[in-house]
């Protein structure tokens, strides 16, 4: 059965930071756990990621974008997530299908029912047991993300540093629609989501996440030979 946990939220909200901290915590505790991300996480998925985030790909049609995200997800689910859950392990994923609804649905205006159908094909209906939403206003999140770049020399031939990608570069109104979309998704399925104020200190958030996850751990067996720390 395993345990499937995802992290969602606007750009720069701290998803990767918290996913990594939870991963390290669970590993220290002796739990079988993997950390992955979307788009990417597999060899094929990482190749698709490069196509998706390339700032030069301004001509990409919304349908292409949606299908590429879904293709990367299909590969991740079949190659990594399902097999690992089947062994009884914990899968942590930095973004997942909710991001498609928020970004391509609410952000780009794609039909949500259509996105749901595509997502069902890509995932076979696999949804997380638990999803953390790191809540921050869009401007502060983007600011944090830009802040992360300071001090790094821009790559030759690019106007922005490498992590400032094609999707980040969309306008503020787009990012605000995405954030509003996430809030609507949370309202629809409140039992799966845990919303946290992403402006809290990093360690504070990590502790809140750990205590929530602790409630789910009885369903996961520790690795042989491991001891509780
Ligand atoms: N709770 C926090 N308080 C202050 N700064 C934070 C906090 N969490 C993360 N940061 C900083 O904000 C920046 C973005 O964090 P992180 O990369 O984890 O966010 P993300 O949601 O994964 O972003 P992205 O949308 O780029 O994937 C980093 O510089 C990180 O150190
Ligand atoms: Mg990240």
mmCIF file of N, CA, C and O in Angstrom, residues 141-202:
data_model
loop_
_atom_site.group_PDB
_atom_site.id
_atom_site.type_symbol
_atom_site.label_atom_id
_atom_site.label_comp_id
_atom_site.label_asym_id
_atom_site.label_seq_id
_atom_site.Cartn_x
_atom_site.Cartn_y
_atom_site.Cartn_z
ATOM 1 N N UNK A 141 6.607 34.786 -3.203
ATOM 2 C CA UNK A 141 7.193 33.530 -3.674
ATOM 3 C C UNK A 141 8.161 33.777 -4.828
ATOM 4 O O UNK A 141 9.286 33.268 -4.844
ATOM 5 N N UNK A 142 7.711 34.585 -5.779
ATOM 6 C CA UNK A 142 8.566 34.877 -6.941
ATOM 7 C C UNK A 142 9.810 35.644 -6.493
ATOM 8 O O UNK A 142 10.912 35.429 -7.003
ATOM 9 N N UNK A 143 9.609 36.506 -5.515
ATOM 10 C CA UNK A 143 10.725 37.284 -4.972
ATOM 11 C C UNK A 143 11.760 36.354 -4.341
ATOM 12 O O UNK A 143 12.960 36.482 -4.582
ATOM 13 N N UNK A 144 11.292 35.386 -3.562
ATOM 14 C CA UNK A 144 12.199 34.409 -2.945
ATOM 15 C C UNK A 144 12.983 33.672 -4.007
ATOM 16 O O UNK A 144 14.158 33.417 -3.876
ATOM 17 N N UNK A 145 12.279 33.316 -5.048
ATOM 18 C CA UNK A 145 12.901 32.539 -6.110
ATOM 19 C C UNK A 145 13.973 33.373 -6.818
ATOM 20 O O UNK A 145 15.060 32.895 -7.099
ATOM 21 N N UNK A 146 13.663 34.643 -7.034
ATOM 22 C CA UNK A 146 14.660 35.526 -7.645
ATOM 23 C C UNK A 146 15.839 35.687 -6.701
ATOM 24 O O UNK A 146 16.981 35.679 -7.120
ATOM 25 N N UNK A 147 15.535 35.802 -5.405
ATOM 26 C CA UNK A 147 16.571 35.980 -4.389
ATOM 27 C C UNK A 147 17.568 34.845 -4.416
ATOM 28 O O UNK A 147 18.765 35.045 -4.260
ATOM 29 N N UNK A 148 17.041 33.632 -4.669
ATOM 30 C CA UNK A 148 17.887 32.452 -4.718
ATOM 31 C C UNK A 148 18.920 32.565 -5.824
ATOM 32 O O UNK A 148 19.970 31.952 -5.791
ATOM 33 N N UNK A 149 18.583 33.372 -6.834
ATOM 34 C CA UNK A 149 19.469 33.473 -7.986
ATOM 35 C C UNK A 149 20.599 34.478 -7.780
ATOM 36 O O UNK A 149 21.580 34.456 -8.488
ATOM 37 N N UNK A 150 20.434 35.401 -6.848
ATOM 38 C CA UNK A 150 21.399 36.487 -6.742
ATOM 39 C C UNK A 150 22.795 35.941 -6.447
ATOM 40 O O UNK A 150 22.962 34.975 -5.722
ATOM 41 N N UNK A 151 23.783 36.582 -7.025
ATOM 42 C CA UNK A 151 25.149 36.133 -6.819
ATOM 43 C C UNK A 151 25.599 35.123 -7.856
ATOM 44 O O UNK A 151 26.783 34.901 -8.033
ATOM 45 N N UNK A 152 24.651 34.533 -8.583
ATOM 46 C CA UNK A 152 25.045 33.569 -9.617
ATOM 47 C C UNK A 152 25.213 34.306 -10.950
ATOM 48 O O UNK A 152 24.357 35.108 -11.316
ATOM 49 N N UNK A 153 26.270 33.985 -11.634
ATOM 50 C CA UNK A 153 26.472 34.622 -12.940
ATOM 51 C C UNK A 153 25.487 34.037 -13.947
ATOM 52 O O UNK A 153 25.302 32.828 -13.991
ATOM 53 N N UNK A 154 24.828 34.883 -14.740
ATOM 54 C CA UNK A 154 23.927 34.343 -15.759
ATOM 55 C C UNK A 154 24.683 33.471 -16.750
ATOM 56 O O UNK A 154 25.844 33.720 -17.035
ATOM 57 N N UNK A 155 24.029 32.445 -17.241
ATOM 58 C CA UNK A 155 24.639 31.560 -18.228
ATOM 59 C C UNK A 155 24.734 32.309 -19.558
ATOM 60 O O UNK A 155 23.815 33.042 -19.915
ATOM 61 N N UNK A 156 25.818 32.109 -20.216
ATOM 62 C CA UNK A 156 26.029 32.786 -21.495
ATOM 63 C C UNK A 156 24.866 32.497 -22.459
ATOM 64 O O UNK A 156 24.417 31.356 -22.559
ATOM 65 N N UNK A 157 24.418 33.517 -23.130
ATOM 66 C CA UNK A 157 23.360 33.312 -24.109
ATOM 67 C C UNK A 157 21.962 33.331 -23.516
ATOM 68 O O UNK A 157 20.976 33.185 -24.228
ATOM 69 N N UNK A 158 21.859 33.500 -22.208
ATOM 70 C CA UNK A 158 20.526 33.578 -21.591
ATOM 71 C C UNK A 158 20.397 34.932 -20.913
ATOM 72 O O UNK A 158 21.370 35.465 -20.415
ATOM 73 N N UNK A 159 19.185 35.420 -20.869
ATOM 74 C CA UNK A 159 18.995 36.707 -20.216
ATOM 75 C C UNK A 159 18.724 36.529 -18.729
ATOM 76 O O UNK A 159 18.880 37.446 -17.955
ATOM 77 N N UNK A 160 18.282 35.327 -18.322
ATOM 78 C CA UNK A 160 17.985 35.081 -16.918
ATOM 79 C C UNK A 160 18.795 33.871 -16.452
ATOM 80 O O UNK A 160 19.174 33.043 -17.262
ATOM 81 N N UNK A 161 19.022 33.730 -15.153
ATOM 82 C CA UNK A 161 19.738 32.553 -14.659
ATOM 83 C C UNK A 161 18.966 31.269 -14.957
ATOM 84 O O UNK A 161 17.758 31.311 -15.203
ATOM 85 N N UNK A 162 19.637 30.105 -14.936
ATOM 86 C CA UNK A 162 19.050 28.867 -15.441
ATOM 87 C C UNK A 162 17.754 28.425 -14.772
ATOM 88 O O UNK A 162 16.890 27.871 -15.425
ATOM 89 N N UNK A 163 17.598 28.675 -13.483
ATOM 90 C CA UNK A 163 16.394 28.159 -12.834
ATOM 91 C C UNK A 163 15.170 29.030 -13.063
ATOM 92 O O UNK A 163 14.070 28.673 -12.688
ATOM 93 N N UNK A 164 15.377 30.198 -13.582
ATOM 94 C CA UNK A 164 14.236 31.057 -13.912
ATOM 95 C C UNK A 164 13.696 30.544 -15.234
ATOM 96 O O UNK A 164 14.207 30.843 -16.281
ATOM 97 N N UNK A 165 12.629 29.722 -15.184
ATOM 98 C CA UNK A 165 12.273 28.981 -16.380
ATOM 99 C C UNK A 165 11.072 29.572 -17.121
ATOM 100 O O UNK A 165 10.492 30.568 -16.713
ATOM 101 N N UNK A 166 10.708 28.902 -18.212
ATOM 102 C CA UNK A 166 9.643 29.381 -19.094
ATOM 103 C C UNK A 166 8.327 29.596 -18.350
ATOM 104 O O UNK A 166 7.564 30.502 -18.663
ATOM 105 N N UNK A 167 8.075 28.741 -17.360
ATOM 106 C CA UNK A 167 6.788 28.834 -16.669
ATOM 107 C C UNK A 167 6.809 29.936 -15.606
ATOM 108 O O UNK A 167 5.812 30.626 -15.390
ATOM 109 N N UNK A 168 7.990 30.134 -14.985
ATOM 110 C CA UNK A 168 8.106 31.230 -14.007
ATOM 111 C C UNK A 168 7.917 32.570 -14.702
ATOM 112 O O UNK A 168 7.416 33.525 -14.116
ATOM 113 N N UNK A 169 8.348 32.633 -15.956
ATOM 114 C CA UNK A 169 8.404 33.911 -16.656
ATOM 115 C C UNK A 169 7.026 34.437 -17.069
ATOM 116 O O UNK A 169 6.914 35.533 -17.587
ATOM 117 N N UNK A 170 5.980 33.653 -16.840
ATOM 118 C CA UNK A 170 4.639 34.133 -17.178
ATOM 119 C C UNK A 170 4.231 35.263 -16.227
ATOM 120 O O UNK A 170 4.780 35.393 -15.146
ATOM 121 N N UNK A 171 3.221 36.047 -16.662
ATOM 122 C CA UNK A 171 2.935 37.264 -15.885
ATOM 123 C C UNK A 171 2.273 36.971 -14.534
ATOM 124 O O UNK A 171 1.828 35.854 -14.253
ATOM 125 N N UNK A 172 2.249 38.030 -13.734
ATOM 126 C CA UNK A 172 1.755 37.917 -12.369
ATOM 127 C C UNK A 172 0.304 37.443 -12.326
ATOM 128 O O UNK A 172 -0.071 36.626 -11.482
ATOM 129 N N UNK A 173 -0.509 37.936 -13.251
ATOM 130 C CA UNK A 173 -1.930 37.560 -13.272
ATOM 131 C C UNK A 173 -2.072 36.047 -13.445
ATOM 132 O O UNK A 173 -2.924 35.410 -12.819
ATOM 133 N N UNK A 174 -1.223 35.469 -14.286
ATOM 134 C CA UNK A 174 -1.225 34.012 -14.482
ATOM 135 C C UNK A 174 -0.928 33.300 -13.158
ATOM 136 O O UNK A 174 -1.655 32.399 -12.747
ATOM 137 N N UNK A 175 0.122 33.726 -12.481
ATOM 138 C CA UNK A 175 0.498 33.081 -11.221
ATOM 139 C C UNK A 175 -0.599 33.258 -10.168
ATOM 140 O O UNK A 175 -0.811 32.387 -9.328
ATOM 141 N N UNK A 176 -1.300 34.395 -10.245
ATOM 142 C CA UNK A 176 -2.397 34.603 -9.287
ATOM 143 C C UNK A 176 -3.583 33.688 -9.590
ATOM 144 O O UNK A 176 -4.227 33.182 -8.679
ATOM 145 N N UNK A 177 -3.859 33.457 -10.856
ATOM 146 C CA UNK A 177 -4.930 32.501 -11.211
ATOM 147 C C UNK A 177 -4.559 31.101 -10.722
ATOM 148 O O UNK A 177 -5.401 30.347 -10.236
ATOM 149 N N UNK A 178 -3.280 30.764 -10.870
ATOM 150 C CA UNK A 178 -2.792 29.453 -10.412
ATOM 151 C C UNK A 178 -3.025 29.302 -8.905
ATOM 152 O O UNK A 178 -3.572 28.290 -8.443
ATOM 153 N N UNK A 179 -2.632 30.316 -8.149
ATOM 154 C CA UNK A 179 -2.771 30.248 -6.686
ATOM 155 C C UNK A 179 -4.248 30.150 -6.296
ATOM 156 O O UNK A 179 -4.620 29.345 -5.428
ATOM 157 N N UNK A 180 -5.097 30.937 -6.954
ATOM 158 C CA UNK A 180 -6.535 30.874 -6.663
ATOM 159 C C UNK A 180 -7.064 29.487 -7.008
ATOM 160 O O UNK A 180 -7.923 28.929 -6.316
ATOM 161 N N UNK A 181 -6.534 28.911 -8.085
ATOM 162 C CA UNK A 181 -6.921 27.563 -8.501
ATOM 163 C C UNK A 181 -6.566 26.532 -7.439
ATOM 164 O O UNK A 181 -7.379 25.672 -7.102
ATOM 165 N N UNK A 182 -5.369 26.646 -6.897
ATOM 166 C CA UNK A 182 -4.970 25.723 -5.826
ATOM 167 C C UNK A 182 -5.954 25.811 -4.655
ATOM 168 O O UNK A 182 -6.332 24.796 -4.071
ATOM 169 N N UNK A 183 -6.367 27.029 -4.316
ATOM 170 C CA UNK A 183 -7.298 27.181 -3.193
ATOM 171 C C UNK A 183 -8.639 26.525 -3.500
ATOM 172 O O UNK A 183 -9.257 25.947 -2.609
ATOM 173 N N UNK A 184 -9.045 26.604 -4.744
ATOM 174 C CA UNK A 184 -10.301 25.946 -5.106
ATOM 175 C C UNK A 184 -10.156 24.420 -5.010
ATOM 176 O O UNK A 184 -11.051 23.730 -4.520
ATOM 177 N N UNK A 185 -9.023 23.916 -5.459
ATOM 178 C CA UNK A 185 -8.776 22.470 -5.363
ATOM 179 C C UNK A 185 -8.799 22.010 -3.911
ATOM 180 O O UNK A 185 -9.341 20.949 -3.589
ATOM 181 N N UNK A 186 -8.228 22.829 -3.040
ATOM 182 C CA UNK A 186 -8.212 22.464 -1.608
ATOM 183 C C UNK A 186 -9.619 22.418 -1.042
ATOM 184 O O UNK A 186 -9.933 21.546 -0.230
ATOM 185 N N UNK A 187 -10.439 23.364 -1.486
ATOM 186 C CA UNK A 187 -11.820 23.386 -0.984
ATOM 187 C C UNK A 187 -12.601 22.165 -1.429
ATOM 188 O O UNK A 187 -13.469 21.678 -0.724
ATOM 189 N N UNK A 188 -12.272 21.682 -2.629
ATOM 190 C CA UNK A 188 -13.002 20.524 -3.149
ATOM 191 C C UNK A 188 -12.672 19.236 -2.425
ATOM 192 O O UNK A 188 -13.449 18.289 -2.434
ATOM 193 N N UNK A 189 -11.451 19.159 -1.895
ATOM 194 C CA UNK A 189 -10.975 17.903 -1.306
ATOM 195 C C UNK A 189 -10.241 18.183 0.006
ATOM 196 O O UNK A 189 -9.060 17.835 0.147
ATOM 197 N N UNK A 190 -10.918 18.802 0.957
ATOM 198 C CA UNK A 190 -10.211 19.273 2.163
ATOM 199 C C UNK A 190 -9.535 18.152 2.958
ATOM 200 O O UNK A 190 -8.547 18.388 3.644
ATOM 201 N N UNK A 191 -10.042 16.929 2.833
ATOM 202 C CA UNK A 191 -9.469 15.850 3.651
ATOM 203 C C UNK A 191 -8.062 15.451 3.209
ATOM 204 O O UNK A 191 -7.271 14.943 3.994
ATOM 205 N N UNK A 192 -7.735 15.702 1.942
ATOM 206 C CA UNK A 192 -6.403 15.319 1.458
ATOM 207 C C UNK A 192 -5.347 16.408 1.695
ATOM 208 O O UNK A 192 -4.166 16.118 1.808
ATOM 209 N N UNK A 193 -5.767 17.658 1.746
ATOM 210 C CA UNK A 193 -4.821 18.765 1.774
ATOM 211 C C UNK A 193 -4.505 19.230 3.188
ATOM 212 O O UNK A 193 -5.367 19.234 4.059
ATOM 213 N N UNK A 194 -3.251 19.666 3.386
ATOM 214 C CA UNK A 194 -2.871 20.350 4.626
ATOM 215 C C UNK A 194 -2.217 21.652 4.204
ATOM 216 O O UNK A 194 -1.147 21.640 3.594
ATOM 217 N N UNK A 195 -2.861 22.763 4.514
ATOM 218 C CA UNK A 195 -2.331 24.067 4.111
ATOM 219 C C UNK A 195 -1.466 24.644 5.224
ATOM 220 O O UNK A 195 -1.875 24.655 6.384
ATOM 221 N N UNK A 196 -0.273 25.086 4.853
ATOM 222 C CA UNK A 196 0.642 25.660 5.841
ATOM 223 C C UNK A 196 1.073 27.052 5.382
ATOM 224 O O UNK A 196 1.248 27.277 4.184
ATOM 225 N N UNK A 197 1.257 27.938 6.342
ATOM 226 C CA UNK A 197 1.716 29.285 6.010
ATOM 227 C C UNK A 197 3.217 29.223 5.701
ATOM 228 O O UNK A 197 4.047 29.051 6.590
ATOM 229 N N UNK A 198 3.544 29.378 4.430
ATOM 230 C CA UNK A 198 4.924 29.161 3.965
ATOM 231 C C UNK A 198 5.884 30.248 4.408
ATOM 232 O O UNK A 198 7.088 30.145 4.176
ATOM 233 N N UNK A 199 5.360 31.292 5.083
ATOM 234 C CA UNK A 199 6.268 32.348 5.563
ATOM 235 C C UNK A 199 6.837 32.014 6.941
ATOM 236 O O UNK A 199 7.686 32.724 7.461
ATOM 237 N N UNK A 200 6.340 30.933 7.527
ATOM 238 C CA UNK A 200 6.896 30.515 8.815
ATOM 239 C C UNK A 200 8.348 30.055 8.616
ATOM 240 O O UNK A 200 8.737 29.684 7.508
ATOM 241 N N UNK A 201 9.135 30.054 9.714
ATOM 242 C CA UNK A 201 10.532 29.598 9.571
ATOM 243 C C UNK A 201 10.609 28.157 9.045
ATOM 244 O O UNK A 201 9.714 27.344 9.327
ATOM 245 N N UNK A 202 11.653 27.874 8.325
ATOM 246 C CA UNK A 202 11.811 26.570 7.669
ATOM 247 C C UNK A 202 11.670 25.402 8.661
ATOM 248 O O UNK A 202 10.947 24.443 8.404
#
